[in-house]
Amino acid sequence: MGRMYTPGKGISKSAIPYRRTPASWVKATPEDVCEQICKLARKGTTPSQIGVLLRDAQGIPLVSSITGTKIARILRANGLAPEYPEDLYFLIKKAVNVRKHLEQFRKDHDAKYRLVLIESRIQRLVRYYKTSGQLPPSFK
């Protein structure tokens, strides 16, 4: 698939292993993994950071292969899910930073253009999350 806002047509990407069962060398139990996820979420860690921490520190390659569910679903089941989806939250944060930059440097035309692109990505994501029910229909 081509890129949205750049001319590149790269095909490089990572692939999740096809096997749905955990590797034989993983000794963690699903209850233990869920407990660690909840503990990290209470500290304010985002779901993607939780996955990276579990992979690097605990040696858990893929949470969904051990527990059968994704990190975000585990957090939602325990009432620890973030208010907004993580990708939308960081896009909004980026748009706020670009707006703050534009207040100081009004003639930065490249930043104005990039802000338009960021905001269009936000609108596209909001539309998706509204239709999938992850955001309320009144979200602005």
PDB file of N, CA, C and O in Angstrom, residues 41 44-48 50 71-90 134-135:
ATOM      1  N   ALA A  41      -0.336  -0.559  34.127  1.00  0.00           N
ATOM      2  CA  ALA A  41      -1.341   0.432  33.719  1.00  0.00           C
ATOM      3  C   ALA A  41      -1.661   1.380  34.867  1.00  0.00           C
ATOM      4  O   ALA A  41      -1.932   2.564  34.638  1.00  0.00           O
ATOM      5  N   GLY A  44       0.415   4.346  34.977  1.00  0.00           N
ATOM      6  CA  GLY A  44       0.216   5.332  33.918  1.00  0.00           C
ATOM      7  C   GLY A  44       0.904   4.988  32.613  1.00  0.00           C
ATOM      8  O   GLY A  44       1.087   5.858  31.759  1.00  0.00           O
ATOM      9  N   THR A  45       1.274   3.734  32.432  1.00  0.00           N
ATOM     10  CA  THR A  45       1.941   3.302  31.209  1.00  0.00           C
ATOM     11  C   THR A  45       0.913   3.053  30.111  1.00  0.00           C
ATOM     12  O   THR A  45      -0.151   2.513  30.366  1.00  0.00           O
ATOM     13  N   THR A  46       1.230   3.451  28.885  1.00  0.00           N
ATOM     14  CA  THR A  46       0.314   3.244  27.766  1.00  0.00           C
ATOM     15  C   THR A  46       0.361   1.779  27.324  1.00  0.00           C
ATOM     16  O   THR A  46       1.348   1.079  27.597  1.00  0.00           O
ATOM     17  N   PRO A  47      -0.679   1.292  26.623  1.00  0.00           N
ATOM     18  CA  PRO A  47      -0.697  -0.109  26.203  1.00  0.00           C
ATOM     19  C   PRO A  47       0.501  -0.525  25.347  1.00  0.00           C
ATOM     20  O   PRO A  47       1.033  -1.625  25.523  1.00  0.00           O
ATOM     21  N   SER A  48       0.948   0.327  24.442  1.00  0.00           N
ATOM     22  CA  SER A  48       2.098  -0.049  23.616  1.00  0.00           C
ATOM     23  C   SER A  48       3.376  -0.109  24.447  1.00  0.00           C
ATOM     24  O   SER A  48       4.226  -0.983  24.224  1.00  0.00           O
ATOM     25  N   ILE A  50       3.443  -0.921  27.572  1.00  0.00           N
ATOM     26  CA  ILE A  50       3.314  -2.137  28.370  1.00  0.00           C
ATOM     27  C   ILE A  50       3.821  -3.328  27.562  1.00  0.00           C
ATOM     28  O   ILE A  50       4.564  -4.173  28.077  1.00  0.00           O
ATOM     29  N   ILE A  71      -3.746  -6.453  24.888  1.00  0.00           N
ATOM     30  CA  ILE A  71      -3.487  -5.653  26.087  1.00  0.00           C
ATOM     31  C   ILE A  71      -4.622  -4.663  26.326  1.00  0.00           C
ATOM     32  O   ILE A  71      -5.097  -4.516  27.452  1.00  0.00           O
ATOM     33  N   ALA A  72      -5.076  -3.978  25.273  1.00  0.00           N
ATOM     34  CA  ALA A  72      -6.135  -2.976  25.430  1.00  0.00           C
ATOM     35  C   ALA A  72      -7.426  -3.616  25.943  1.00  0.00           C
ATOM     36  O   ALA A  72      -8.143  -3.029  26.762  1.00  0.00           O
ATOM     37  N   ARG A  73      -7.742  -4.831  25.488  1.00  0.00           N
ATOM     38  CA  ARG A  73      -8.960  -5.511  25.953  1.00  0.00           C
ATOM     39  C   ARG A  73      -8.838  -5.950  27.406  1.00  0.00           C
ATOM     40  O   ARG A  73      -9.813  -5.904  28.148  1.00  0.00           O
ATOM     41  N   ILE A  74      -7.639  -6.364  27.806  1.00  0.00           N
ATOM     42  CA  ILE A  74      -7.412  -6.722  29.211  1.00  0.00           C
ATOM     43  C   ILE A  74      -7.609  -5.486  30.083  1.00  0.00           C
ATOM     44  O   ILE A  74      -8.254  -5.552  31.138  1.00  0.00           O
ATOM     45  N   LEU A  75      -7.071  -4.348  29.637  1.00  0.00           N
ATOM     46  CA  LEU A  75      -7.212  -3.105  30.402  1.00  0.00           C
ATOM     47  C   LEU A  75      -8.677  -2.678  30.477  1.00  0.00           C
ATOM     48  O   LEU A  75      -9.153  -2.232  31.517  1.00  0.00           O
ATOM     49  N   ARG A  76      -9.409  -2.816  29.366  1.00  0.00           N
ATOM     50  CA  ARG A  76     -10.823  -2.437  29.346  1.00  0.00           C
ATOM     51  C   ARG A  76     -11.634  -3.326  30.290  1.00  0.00           C
ATOM     52  O   ARG A  76     -12.531  -2.851  30.990  1.00  0.00           O
ATOM     53  N   ALA A  77     -11.295  -4.609  30.343  1.00  0.00           N
ATOM     54  CA  ALA A  77     -12.014  -5.535  31.224  1.00  0.00           C
ATOM     55  C   ALA A  77     -11.780  -5.212  32.692  1.00  0.00           C
ATOM     56  O   ALA A  77     -12.657  -5.435  33.535  1.00  0.00           O
ATOM     57  N   ASN A  78     -10.607  -4.659  33.001  1.00  0.00           N
ATOM     58  CA  ASN A  78     -10.282  -4.314  34.388  1.00  0.00           C
ATOM     59  C   ASN A  78     -10.560  -2.852  34.711  1.00  0.00           C
ATOM     60  O   ASN A  78     -10.223  -2.384  35.792  1.00  0.00           O
ATOM     61  N   GLY A  79     -11.139  -2.103  33.774  1.00  0.00           N
ATOM     62  CA  GLY A  79     -11.468  -0.703  34.006  1.00  0.00           C
ATOM     63  C   GLY A  79     -10.267   0.219  34.005  1.00  0.00           C
ATOM     64  O   GLY A  79     -10.312   1.295  34.605  1.00  0.00           O
ATOM     65  N   LEU A  80      -9.190  -0.173  33.340  1.00  0.00           N
ATOM     66  CA  LEU A  80      -7.962   0.636  33.324  1.00  0.00           C
ATOM     67  C   LEU A  80      -7.638   1.187  31.941  1.00  0.00           C
ATOM     68  O   LEU A  80      -6.556   1.742  31.735  1.00  0.00           O
ATOM     69  N   ALA A  81      -8.555   1.034  31.006  1.00  0.00           N
ATOM     70  CA  ALA A  81      -8.284   1.477  29.627  1.00  0.00           C
ATOM     71  C   ALA A  81      -8.188   2.995  29.568  1.00  0.00           C
ATOM     72  O   ALA A  81      -8.868   3.700  30.317  1.00  0.00           O
ATOM     73  N   PRO A  82      -7.342   3.527  28.674  1.00  0.00           N
ATOM     74  CA  PRO A  82      -7.269   4.982  28.525  1.00  0.00           C
ATOM     75  C   PRO A  82      -8.580   5.542  27.979  1.00  0.00           C
ATOM     76  O   PRO A  82      -9.363   4.829  27.354  1.00  0.00           O
ATOM     77  N   GLU A  83      -8.801   6.828  28.236  1.00  0.00           N
ATOM     78  CA  GLU A  83     -10.057   7.465  27.833  1.00  0.00           C
ATOM     79  C   GLU A  83     -10.227   7.468  26.320  1.00  0.00           C
ATOM     80  O   GLU A  83     -11.318   7.211  25.811  1.00  0.00           O
ATOM     81  N   TYR A  84      -9.136   7.769  25.601  1.00  0.00           N
ATOM     82  CA  TYR A  84      -9.160   7.776  24.142  1.00  0.00           C
ATOM     83  C   TYR A  84      -8.206   6.697  23.637  1.00  0.00           C
ATOM     84  O   TYR A  84      -7.224   6.384  24.307  1.00  0.00           O
ATOM     85  N   PRO A  85      -8.438   6.160  22.438  1.00  0.00           N
ATOM     86  CA  PRO A  85      -7.476   5.221  21.869  1.00  0.00           C
ATOM     87  C   PRO A  85      -6.100   5.879  21.738  1.00  0.00           C
ATOM     88  O   PRO A  85      -5.986   7.081  21.490  1.00  0.00           O
ATOM     89  N   GLU A  86      -5.088   5.072  21.898  1.00  0.00           N
ATOM     90  CA  GLU A  86      -3.728   5.589  22.005  1.00  0.00           C
ATOM     91  C   GLU A  86      -3.272   6.336  20.745  1.00  0.00           C
ATOM     92  O   GLU A  86      -2.681   7.417  20.836  1.00  0.00           O
ATOM     93  N   ASP A  87      -3.573   5.796  19.560  1.00  0.00           N
ATOM     94  CA  ASP A  87      -3.128   6.454  18.332  1.00  0.00           C
ATOM     95  C   ASP A  87      -3.799   7.809  18.159  1.00  0.00           C
ATOM     96  O   ASP A  87      -3.160   8.792  17.775  1.00  0.00           O
ATOM     97  N   LEU A  88      -5.071   7.899  18.498  1.00  0.00           N
ATOM     98  CA  LEU A  88      -5.788   9.170  18.407  1.00  0.00           C
ATOM     99  C   LEU A  88      -5.235  10.175  19.414  1.00  0.00           C
ATOM    100  O   LEU A  88      -5.033  11.351  19.087  1.00  0.00           O
ATOM    101  N   TYR A  89      -4.945   9.720  20.621  1.00  0.00           N
ATOM    102  CA  TYR A  89      -4.415  10.594  21.667  1.00  0.00           C
ATOM    103  C   TYR A  89      -3.096  11.233  21.223  1.00  0.00           C
ATOM    104  O   TYR A  89      -2.897  12.448  21.361  1.00  0.00           O
ATOM    105  N   PHE A  90      -2.205  10.428  20.649  1.00  0.00           N
ATOM    106  CA  PHE A  90      -0.897  10.965  20.261  1.00  0.00           C
ATOM    107  C   PHE A  90      -0.981  11.853  19.025  1.00  0.00           C
ATOM    108  O   PHE A  90      -0.198  12.788  18.890  1.00  0.00           O
ATOM    109  N   GLN A 134     -16.069   2.903  19.681  1.00  0.00           N
ATOM    110  CA  GLN A 134     -15.039   3.139  20.697  1.00  0.00           C
ATOM    111  C   GLN A 134     -15.043   4.587  21.183  1.00  0.00           C
ATOM    112  O   GLN A 134     -14.453   4.891  22.218  1.00  0.00           O
ATOM    113  N   LEU A 135     -15.690   5.465  20.423  1.00  0.00           N
ATOM    114  CA  LEU A 135     -15.864   6.867  20.835  1.00  0.00           C
ATOM    115  C   LEU A 135     -17.358   7.190  20.790  1.00  0.00           C
ATOM    116  O   LEU A 135     -18.082   6.647  19.961  1.00  0.00           O
TER     117      LEU A 135
END
